[in-house]
Amino acid sequence: MKIYVKQGMMTSNNTIAYPLFIAFLLFCAESSGQIKTPLDTLKNIKLPSAQVIGKKTNNIRRVEINRQKLDQIQTQTLSASLSHISGVQNASFGPNSGSVMIRSLSGNRVKILSNGISMHDLSGMSPNLNVNLDMDNLSGIDIYKGSASVRYGGKAIGGAVDMKDTVPQSLLSKKSSGRAIVEIGTNSGNRQALQIAGNLGKHWVWNIGGMNQSHKNLKIPANTKAPIAYDPTIDHLTETMAQVHVDRETIRNLSLYPYISQFVKNHMNDPDWGLSEADLYTFQQYSFIGGKQVPNPTNDQYIAGQDPATALYTQVVHGITDYVPVTRGIMPNSHAESRSVNIGSSFIKENYSVGIGYRALEGYYGVPGFAQAAKPKHSHDVVLPAPIYEPVNTRAWSHILSMESAIKPSFSQITEIKFNYSMQFADDRELVGIYQVNKFNTRRHTTRSELLHQFSKDWTAISGLDFSSIRMDGVGEQKYLPNNLSRELGAFVLQKYEHNLFTVNFGYRHDWVARRVLSDNSYTPSRGMAGGKLTPRDFDLNQFSGDIRYHLLNIAYVQASYSHAERAPEVNELYAGNDHFAILVEENGDDRLSKETARSYELGTGLNLGGFHLAATYFSSNYDNYIYLGHTGISRSGGFLVKEWRASDTEIKGWELEASYNFKWKDKHSFELNTFADLVKNKNTADDKMRTWAEGDYMPNLPTSRYGVSTMMTLNSFYWNTTFDHYLKQRYLGKNINLEPAMPSYSLLAAQVGYSFKIREYVFTYYLSGHNLLNVEARPQNSLLKYLAPLPGRNISLGIKIQL
């Protein structure tokens, strides 16, 4: 299998590229002389907080969430777990799925990784397809805010999320360890999780874990639909997104029309034309019938000389009904169940290690929306039965096999060589009721190799290669994607230089990306802009970044950074067509789309003094060919909006503020206070009449500005923590052809209290936690389902955790 890339050729056989690249790196290393001084290439700068630790990794700001913080958050989706970090929000798609949104970017612009390599994640193509992971068995999560494309490629143009799991990274300090959790909630069902690990001899370490959880339809404070759904002024597109039928009567002011159309009179009873009495009245003096101009009869009701501003018609709404009846206080079709198992083992010695891990996950959950499994057929002769709408569900399986290895050579300036490999198989299905409307079998092979260099005491570097191959095969007459294959190869280098009070980072990466549609007789392209050609595409991508940081008296810093990032369109942006049931949209790709380019800069400053930490960041990005799913203004029968992938220029800018205080007065006595605020704008900067008409000055579904406060206190065996986040009403509104309504502001309050005690070598922790304790109706502005469902209502959970 060959991949052709614009000005050259890339094949799946990398036997030439790999040795040449490695030889070049070795030559560069040898040319600097041999220096053995150990220095961690990824130097950590810890902020004064045990909950969230900020680290500088070359030119990218990395925020780390440890296991302790994940236990406090206690959410079951990745995006919800990260939503308390400044600049990071949850692009909710109901309670069971969602996308991580970093500075208004999500989906195909935020890369999801597991232990540093790409993992199976179709949520960028369809937000109902949740990231395949087990939150209870993660050891931590790293978040890269801003472009991480030099390190991870174009799909990290807006950031990256790296999860740590499965493969053990180090030997345990004791022979064995473990943790078990059992929890039950008033509005979250129940969950059980187990993770145990142990040393085997002097060099082997192993772990095994599993999880099971389920809940029925969730409770909400009020109605599942937003008030706009029952407002008589609702427009046609919002009506479709809110899944309601509006019984409108249009009453024409017949006295304004001077003529009656002779053409309409002649064809009024012809079902092929579908004409009604409302079509009779016209301003035209003539009709064209059989190629001849025929005078139109005059309208006896016409009154001349009226005010030109007089409305031609008025609308009367007689009633509004839901596609499917809903129950107040219940979020429909919000059920979920999932289970997973993971196992891993590593052989670790002082100068090398190798490990292997396996993870399997199964999930079945609902989306709070409804659709028709088959499109209705029109007929002028037969009265069709009322359409039947069924709930939209998702069923997913995934199997991931991982291998990680590292060597620490005793020669040259190469301090460590890493090689990781992942093989992933997944089965993702979209169901309408019991009917399968889309199914995708995905096979992914991913490798990543890294060389860590130590050129001098002040100069370190990382260089490496990434390769991934992803094949998707679809099943079903109504699938919205053809069978396809993507291959991506990237080579990168990151340099870091530290001297006195200055730290300088810079890096470069080049990617070769190929997208191919495979032979697929079962796929029928839609009428979208791609025109059914399904053209093969190749992209050359260049990524580079640099930043400089100045430290002042070891208590303050200022930093400036710049990055140039490029992203190739994904297969759904190029080739999608037909009904995408899970998002209730007829989705149309465009195989002519060009690569997306972002030029970004960031300015930041911070202060660390005693237990105080302050930080402020301003960021700005200018995108050429920003790819987005735009409205056409058309709505098909069955409740599907017609959208198509387009590209135009965009500016994204905003700021983030953080402050924290940490005070510890003796062992097991500590107090923490953390606050943050953020704002982001995603603004249309293109001279694009279509985008201005359809989406307006700002992209619709932007995350709102917000601020938050969290506290944590530990007193011997007791602990408690609280989190309060306030989301403001959106001021920067886009359009869905019509101006999008602003959802009301809301506040979310969460808290947890616990008590720990020890029996022999076991530590028992009982805890009581609550989410949305104010039981408010919260509808995130950035949720695609904000008209259909709010966030879940109040939940109180009781649990026990046992640690060895």
XYZ file of C-alpha atoms in Angstrom, residues 189-713:
525
model
C -26.562 4.929 39.646
C -23.781 2.743 40.965
C -20.179 1.972 40.147
C -17.501 -0.449 41.251
C -13.809 -0.277 40.417
C -10.767 -2.367 41.320
C -7.050 -1.843 40.676
C -4.286 -4.025 42.126
C -0.559 -4.109 41.390
C 2.513 -5.869 42.668
C 6.189 -6.573 42.239
C 7.267 -9.991 41.037
C 10.884 -10.577 41.931
C 13.373 -7.726 41.608
C 12.474 -6.490 38.136
C 8.890 -7.427 37.256
C 5.827 -5.322 38.104
C 2.208 -6.046 37.136
C -1.243 -4.542 37.483
C -4.814 -5.556 36.778
C -8.026 -3.588 37.067
C -11.637 -3.356 36.089
C -14.723 -1.186 36.337
C -18.490 -1.541 36.147
C -21.073 1.222 36.281
C -24.670 1.893 35.263
C -27.528 4.313 35.765
C -31.072 4.750 34.492
C -32.577 7.958 33.111
C -31.328 10.893 35.174
C -33.313 13.459 37.130
C -33.266 17.143 36.196
C -34.648 20.208 38.009
C -37.371 21.164 35.490
C -38.361 20.400 31.914
C -35.858 18.671 29.664
C -36.502 21.190 26.845
C -35.324 24.793 27.022
C -38.121 27.422 27.322
C -37.419 28.588 23.749
C -38.812 25.230 22.549
C -42.346 26.302 23.548
C -42.048 29.970 22.601
C -44.445 30.901 19.737
C -41.696 33.087 18.230
C -39.365 30.087 17.739
C -37.821 29.985 14.260
C -37.884 26.955 11.983
C -34.262 25.835 12.536
C -34.387 26.169 16.333
C -37.692 24.286 16.172
C -35.851 21.396 14.530
C -32.957 21.502 17.034
C -35.455 21.532 19.928
C -37.372 18.620 18.334
C -40.829 20.160 18.462
C -43.662 20.481 15.929
C -45.100 23.994 15.660
C -48.641 24.182 14.288
C -48.441 27.479 12.414
C -51.117 29.099 10.290
C -49.996 31.717 7.816
C -52.697 34.299 7.100
C -52.013 36.366 4.015
C -53.237 39.916 3.627
C -55.000 39.289 0.314
C -55.785 42.964 -0.179
C -52.101 43.608 -1.012
C -51.930 41.306 -4.096
C -53.291 42.838 -7.328
C -53.422 39.601 -9.346
C -54.323 35.905 -9.217
C -51.894 33.531 -10.965
C -53.459 31.826 -13.953
C -50.691 29.215 -13.859
C -51.579 28.269 -10.276
C -55.286 28.119 -11.119
C -54.521 25.691 -13.947
C -52.363 23.405 -11.780
C -54.072 23.738 -8.410
C -55.353 20.143 -8.379
C -52.237 18.580 -9.892
C -50.430 16.719 -7.036
C -47.135 16.891 -8.955
C -46.994 20.643 -8.293
C -48.123 20.582 -4.644
C -49.770 24.025 -4.918
C -52.220 25.504 -2.437
C -54.623 28.421 -2.327
C -51.923 30.555 -0.697
C -49.936 30.345 -3.962
C -52.747 31.911 -6.016
C -52.036 35.519 -5.152
C -49.220 37.380 -6.903
C -47.775 40.749 -7.829
C -47.036 39.556 -11.383
C -49.312 40.787 -14.201
C -48.566 37.785 -16.415
C -47.983 34.022 -16.129
C -45.952 31.929 -18.572
C -47.936 28.903 -19.710
C -46.675 26.646 -22.477
C -43.996 29.199 -23.330
C -46.569 31.972 -23.836
C -47.246 35.056 -21.715
C -50.789 34.902 -20.367
C -52.485 37.799 -18.478
C -53.309 37.067 -14.837
C -56.859 37.808 -13.620
C -57.268 40.737 -11.250
C -57.854 40.138 -7.546
C -61.243 41.495 -6.461
C -59.973 41.860 -2.864
C -57.061 44.141 -3.843
C -57.021 47.616 -2.269
C -54.672 50.076 -3.919
C -52.679 52.791 -2.173
C -51.787 50.914 1.021
C -48.623 51.601 3.062
C -45.712 49.703 1.381
C -44.537 48.622 4.875
C -47.769 46.703 5.500
C -46.975 43.055 6.323
C -47.810 40.593 3.566
C -48.839 37.964 6.068
C -49.198 37.177 9.749
C -48.551 33.887 11.536
C -50.717 32.372 14.212
C -49.347 29.497 16.323
C -52.131 27.140 17.393
C -49.911 24.747 19.351
C -46.458 23.262 19.937
C -45.909 19.543 20.526
C -42.800 17.440 21.170
C -41.640 14.813 18.698
C -41.835 12.431 21.654
C -43.738 13.256 24.874
C -41.378 14.164 27.727
C -41.778 13.965 31.493
C -40.971 16.937 33.678
C -38.006 16.263 35.946
C -36.590 13.401 33.824
C -33.936 13.612 31.098
C -35.158 11.208 28.401
C -32.914 8.440 27.120
C -30.044 9.354 29.458
C -29.342 5.784 30.578
C -25.823 4.360 30.525
C -23.865 1.252 31.377
C -20.212 0.429 30.847
C -17.562 -2.029 31.966
C -13.872 -2.453 31.361
C -10.869 -4.584 32.195
C -7.171 -3.755 31.946
C -3.984 -5.679 32.597
C -0.329 -4.766 32.261
C 3.169 -5.895 33.137
C 6.672 -4.439 32.824
C 10.240 -5.646 33.191
C 12.311 -2.776 34.608
C 16.066 -2.550 35.121
C 18.288 0.436 35.714
C 19.189 1.007 32.086
C 16.218 -0.431 30.199
C 12.564 -1.412 30.545
C 9.854 -3.042 28.476
C 6.151 -3.308 29.217
C 2.910 -4.517 27.692
C -0.701 -3.716 28.472
C -4.204 -4.658 27.331
C -7.470 -2.785 27.833
C -11.015 -3.720 26.815
C -14.068 -1.513 27.243
C -17.752 -1.923 26.459
C -20.397 0.790 26.680
C -24.076 1.249 25.907
C -25.658 4.631 26.520
C -28.324 6.981 25.295
C -28.353 10.439 23.767
C -31.294 12.621 24.909
C -32.616 12.987 21.359
C -34.895 11.131 18.967
C -34.889 10.344 15.260
C -36.715 8.344 12.601
C -34.913 5.180 11.565
C -36.231 5.608 8.001
C -36.850 8.879 6.202
C -40.555 9.531 5.474
C -41.667 9.237 1.861
C -43.861 11.900 0.335
C -47.092 11.075 -1.410
C -49.946 13.241 -2.692
C -52.327 10.290 -2.952
C -51.931 8.421 0.327
C -52.339 9.774 3.850
C -49.225 8.572 5.673
C -49.259 7.614 9.358
C -47.716 9.951 11.897
C -43.901 9.612 11.994
C -42.468 7.390 14.705
C -39.455 8.799 16.530
C -37.146 6.441 18.396
C -34.373 7.185 20.941
C -30.788 7.557 19.683
C -28.360 5.168 21.399
C -24.682 4.297 21.115
C -23.039 0.924 21.621
C -19.248 0.671 21.582
C -16.531 -1.955 22.086
C -12.797 -1.386 21.988
C -9.673 -3.502 22.496
C -6.266 -1.855 22.881
C -2.917 -3.630 23.078
C 0.045 -1.420 24.053
C 3.797 -1.941 24.231
C 6.319 0.489 25.727
C 10.102 0.232 25.916
C 12.978 2.459 26.973
C 16.767 2.194 26.902
C 19.204 4.450 28.743
C 22.490 4.053 26.844
C 25.816 4.679 28.544
C 27.339 6.388 25.517
C 27.107 9.664 23.656
C 24.640 12.429 24.526
C 21.533 10.307 24.040
C 20.249 9.815 27.568
C 17.217 7.684 26.686
C 15.609 5.971 23.693
C 11.873 5.217 23.820
C 9.674 3.173 21.521
C 5.913 2.749 21.971
C 3.401 0.790 19.908
C -0.376 0.509 20.129
C -2.810 -1.719 18.231
C -6.492 -0.817 18.601
C -9.683 -2.443 17.390
C -13.068 -0.823 17.913
C -16.714 -1.363 17.015
C -18.894 1.759 17.290
C -22.609 1.625 16.523
C -25.338 4.241 16.360
C -28.830 2.924 16.987
C -32.269 4.454 16.499
C -34.452 2.411 18.799
C -33.418 -1.174 18.114
C -32.322 -0.422 14.543
C -28.653 -0.078 13.687
C -28.230 2.919 11.385
C -24.444 3.285 11.466
C -21.631 0.936 12.400
C -17.899 1.542 12.062
C -15.167 -0.997 12.612
C -11.885 0.796 13.238
C -8.367 -0.612 13.179
C -5.500 1.597 14.266
C -1.761 0.924 14.467
C 0.352 3.630 16.080
C 4.069 3.867 16.831
C 6.105 6.590 18.483
C 9.854 6.710 19.019
C 11.727 9.349 20.998
C 15.394 10.150 21.580
C 16.211 12.258 24.630
C 19.427 14.237 24.162
C 21.827 15.864 26.633
C 24.163 18.081 24.611
C 25.425 20.117 27.564
C 24.430 21.087 31.069
C 22.138 23.784 29.679
C 21.037 22.247 26.394
C 18.632 19.294 26.130
C 16.371 18.049 23.377
C 13.820 15.470 22.279
C 13.536 14.178 18.727
C 11.354 11.465 17.326
C 9.014 9.896 14.804
C 5.265 9.239 14.861
C 3.389 6.908 12.547
C -0.271 5.907 12.540
C -2.508 3.959 10.214
C -6.287 4.086 10.705
C -8.812 2.103 8.696
C -12.577 2.535 9.078
C -15.051 0.095 7.551
C -18.722 0.939 7.767
C -21.852 -1.194 7.739
C -25.393 -0.070 6.999
C -27.346 1.422 4.129
C -27.574 4.782 5.889
C -23.967 5.201 6.964
C -22.656 8.759 6.633
C -18.995 7.864 5.918
C -17.519 5.612 3.216
C -14.858 3.042 4.067
C -11.620 4.977 4.414
C -7.938 4.797 5.286
C -5.699 7.470 6.805
C -1.943 7.325 7.292
C 0.141 9.929 9.064
C 3.907 10.180 9.505
C 5.615 12.923 11.497
C 9.228 13.754 12.390
C 9.924 16.298 15.112
C 12.592 17.859 17.271
C 12.167 19.932 20.459
C 15.089 21.927 21.853
C 15.459 23.460 25.312
C 18.174 25.811 26.526
C 18.445 27.086 30.108
C 20.987 29.659 31.206
C 20.862 31.735 34.350
C 17.457 33.440 34.386
C 16.418 32.549 30.831
C 14.738 29.454 29.412
C 14.345 29.158 25.649
C 12.339 26.458 23.849
C 11.900 25.897 20.145
C 10.806 23.015 17.955
C 9.935 21.912 14.443
C 7.870 19.091 12.989
C 6.908 17.931 9.516
C 3.892 15.702 8.858
C 2.836 13.721 5.815
C -0.892 12.950 5.855
C -2.885 10.849 3.391
C -6.672 10.333 3.243
C -8.177 7.647 1.035
C -11.674 6.358 0.338
C -11.662 2.595 -0.142
C -13.823 0.608 -2.525
C -17.297 0.697 -1.026
C -20.295 -0.251 -3.150
C -22.621 0.041 -0.158
C -22.038 3.784 0.243
C -24.179 6.309 -1.615
C -22.791 9.866 -1.448
C -25.111 12.710 -0.550
C -25.806 15.858 -2.498
C -23.141 17.792 -0.577
C -20.318 19.951 -1.826
C -18.014 16.964 -2.333
C -20.248 15.984 -5.220
C -19.621 12.276 -4.680
C -16.108 12.352 -6.160
C -14.444 11.240 -2.892
C -11.091 12.462 -4.196
C -7.904 11.057 -2.577
C -6.031 13.783 -0.691
C -2.415 14.253 0.481
C -1.110 16.989 2.761
C 2.333 18.282 3.791
C 2.176 20.009 7.167
C 4.772 22.194 8.876
C 4.693 22.904 12.611
C 7.088 25.114 14.529
C 7.073 26.902 17.860
C 9.285 28.925 20.147
C 9.075 30.620 23.494
C 11.249 32.485 25.925
C 10.817 32.663 29.663
C 12.547 35.072 32.050
C 12.746 34.269 35.760
C 12.892 37.121 38.234
C 14.504 36.333 41.600
C 13.037 32.806 41.474
C 9.626 34.163 42.525
C 8.213 35.571 39.285
C 8.390 35.022 35.557
C 7.263 36.468 32.245
C 6.905 34.384 29.116
C 6.191 34.943 25.436
C 5.561 32.216 22.855
C 4.720 31.869 19.172
C 3.599 28.864 17.145
C 2.741 28.055 13.564
C 0.476 24.996 13.257
C -1.216 23.222 10.347
C -3.971 20.596 10.317
C -5.198 18.353 7.524
C -8.978 17.955 7.156
C -10.286 14.768 8.762
C -12.147 12.089 6.802
C -15.565 13.304 7.964
C -14.755 16.865 6.873
C -13.750 15.563 3.446
C -16.081 12.660 2.760
C -19.114 12.679 5.095
C -22.534 12.448 3.522
C -26.106 11.472 4.414
C -27.867 11.442 7.769
C -25.704 11.485 10.871
C -28.379 10.236 13.259
C -26.496 10.743 16.501
C -26.137 14.491 15.974
C -29.473 14.816 14.121
C -27.828 16.397 11.083
C -27.480 15.602 7.392
C -23.699 16.024 7.265
C -21.956 16.828 3.999
C -18.186 16.894 3.523
C -16.148 18.701 0.904
C -13.209 16.795 -0.605
C -11.762 20.074 -1.925
C -10.940 21.512 1.519
C -7.400 22.798 2.056
C -5.304 22.434 5.190
C -6.033 24.632 8.180
C -3.293 27.021 9.372
C -2.989 28.785 12.742
C -0.520 31.483 13.777
C -0.640 31.915 17.543
C 1.092 33.874 20.235
C 0.755 33.863 24.009
C 1.910 36.227 26.750
C 2.016 35.142 30.363
C 3.256 36.172 33.751
C 3.208 34.604 37.187
C 4.258 34.999 40.796
C 5.154 32.298 43.338
C 5.728 33.662 46.823
C 5.439 31.445 49.852
C 2.096 29.720 49.593
C 0.737 32.199 47.044
C 0.592 31.616 43.306
C -0.714 34.090 40.715
C -0.765 33.658 36.932
C -2.245 35.542 33.982
C -2.221 34.518 30.318
C -3.333 36.272 27.136
C -3.563 34.274 23.897
C -4.438 35.012 20.297
C -4.642 32.759 17.221
C -5.373 33.647 13.606
C -6.691 30.765 11.503
C -6.634 30.548 7.726
C -9.168 28.088 6.301
C -10.757 27.416 9.690
C -12.920 24.360 9.006
C -16.412 24.329 10.512
C -19.775 22.600 10.031
C -22.001 25.331 8.621
C -25.737 25.744 8.233
C -27.408 25.702 4.821
C -30.773 26.905 6.125
C -32.412 23.677 4.924
C -34.260 21.231 7.157
C -35.206 17.791 5.826
C -38.213 15.723 6.811
C -37.585 13.698 9.932
C -36.018 16.568 11.882
C -32.586 16.720 10.227
C -30.793 20.017 9.656
C -28.683 20.048 6.502
C -25.094 21.148 7.215
C -21.891 21.124 5.198
C -18.192 21.454 6.019
C -16.769 24.820 4.975
C -13.628 26.879 5.602
C -12.988 30.570 6.223
C -10.753 32.787 8.364
C -11.165 33.050 12.135
C -9.554 34.799 15.082
C -9.505 33.214 18.532
C -8.365 35.232 21.512
C -8.929 35.403 25.226
C -7.341 35.385 28.659
C -7.027 33.175 31.723
C -6.412 34.129 35.343
C -5.397 31.832 38.202
C -4.678 32.388 41.887
C -4.095 29.948 44.718
C -3.005 29.825 48.329
C -1.645 26.776 50.169
C -1.098 26.674 53.909
C 0.147 23.693 55.920
C 0.710 24.165 59.633
C 1.570 20.600 60.663
C 1.397 17.011 59.448
C -2.073 16.162 58.045
C -3.250 19.744 58.623
C -3.523 21.773 55.423
C -5.744 24.246 53.611
C -5.920 25.188 49.937
C -7.786 27.913 48.090
C -7.842 28.004 44.267
C -9.594 30.504 42.000
C -9.725 31.062 38.258
C -11.501 33.043 35.535
C -11.414 32.781 31.748
C -12.823 34.263 28.563
C -12.553 33.268 24.910
C -13.875 34.657 21.613
C -14.025 32.779 18.318
C -14.608 35.589 15.809
C -15.326 35.602 12.101
C -12.618 37.626 10.305
C -13.370 36.478 6.753
C -14.974 38.452 3.960
C -17.393 35.568 3.581
C -21.038 36.466 2.955
C -22.179 32.873 3.389
C -20.604 32.585 6.851
C -21.871 36.004 7.943
C -25.391 35.030 6.865
C -25.358 31.565 8.414
C -23.047 31.799 11.472
C -22.722 35.545 12.108
C -19.832 37.484 13.646
C -18.961 34.739 16.168
C -19.067 30.982 15.915
C -22.264 29.619 17.509
C -22.027 27.384 20.580
C -19.085 29.297 22.069
C -18.216 28.491 25.705
C -19.235 31.271 28.060
C -16.994 33.288 30.344
C -16.859 31.945 33.890
C -15.095 32.063 37.227
C -14.585 29.430 39.888
C -13.463 28.927 43.468
C -12.401 25.664 45.109
C -11.188 24.848 48.605
C -9.732 21.810 50.317
C -8.961 21.192 53.960
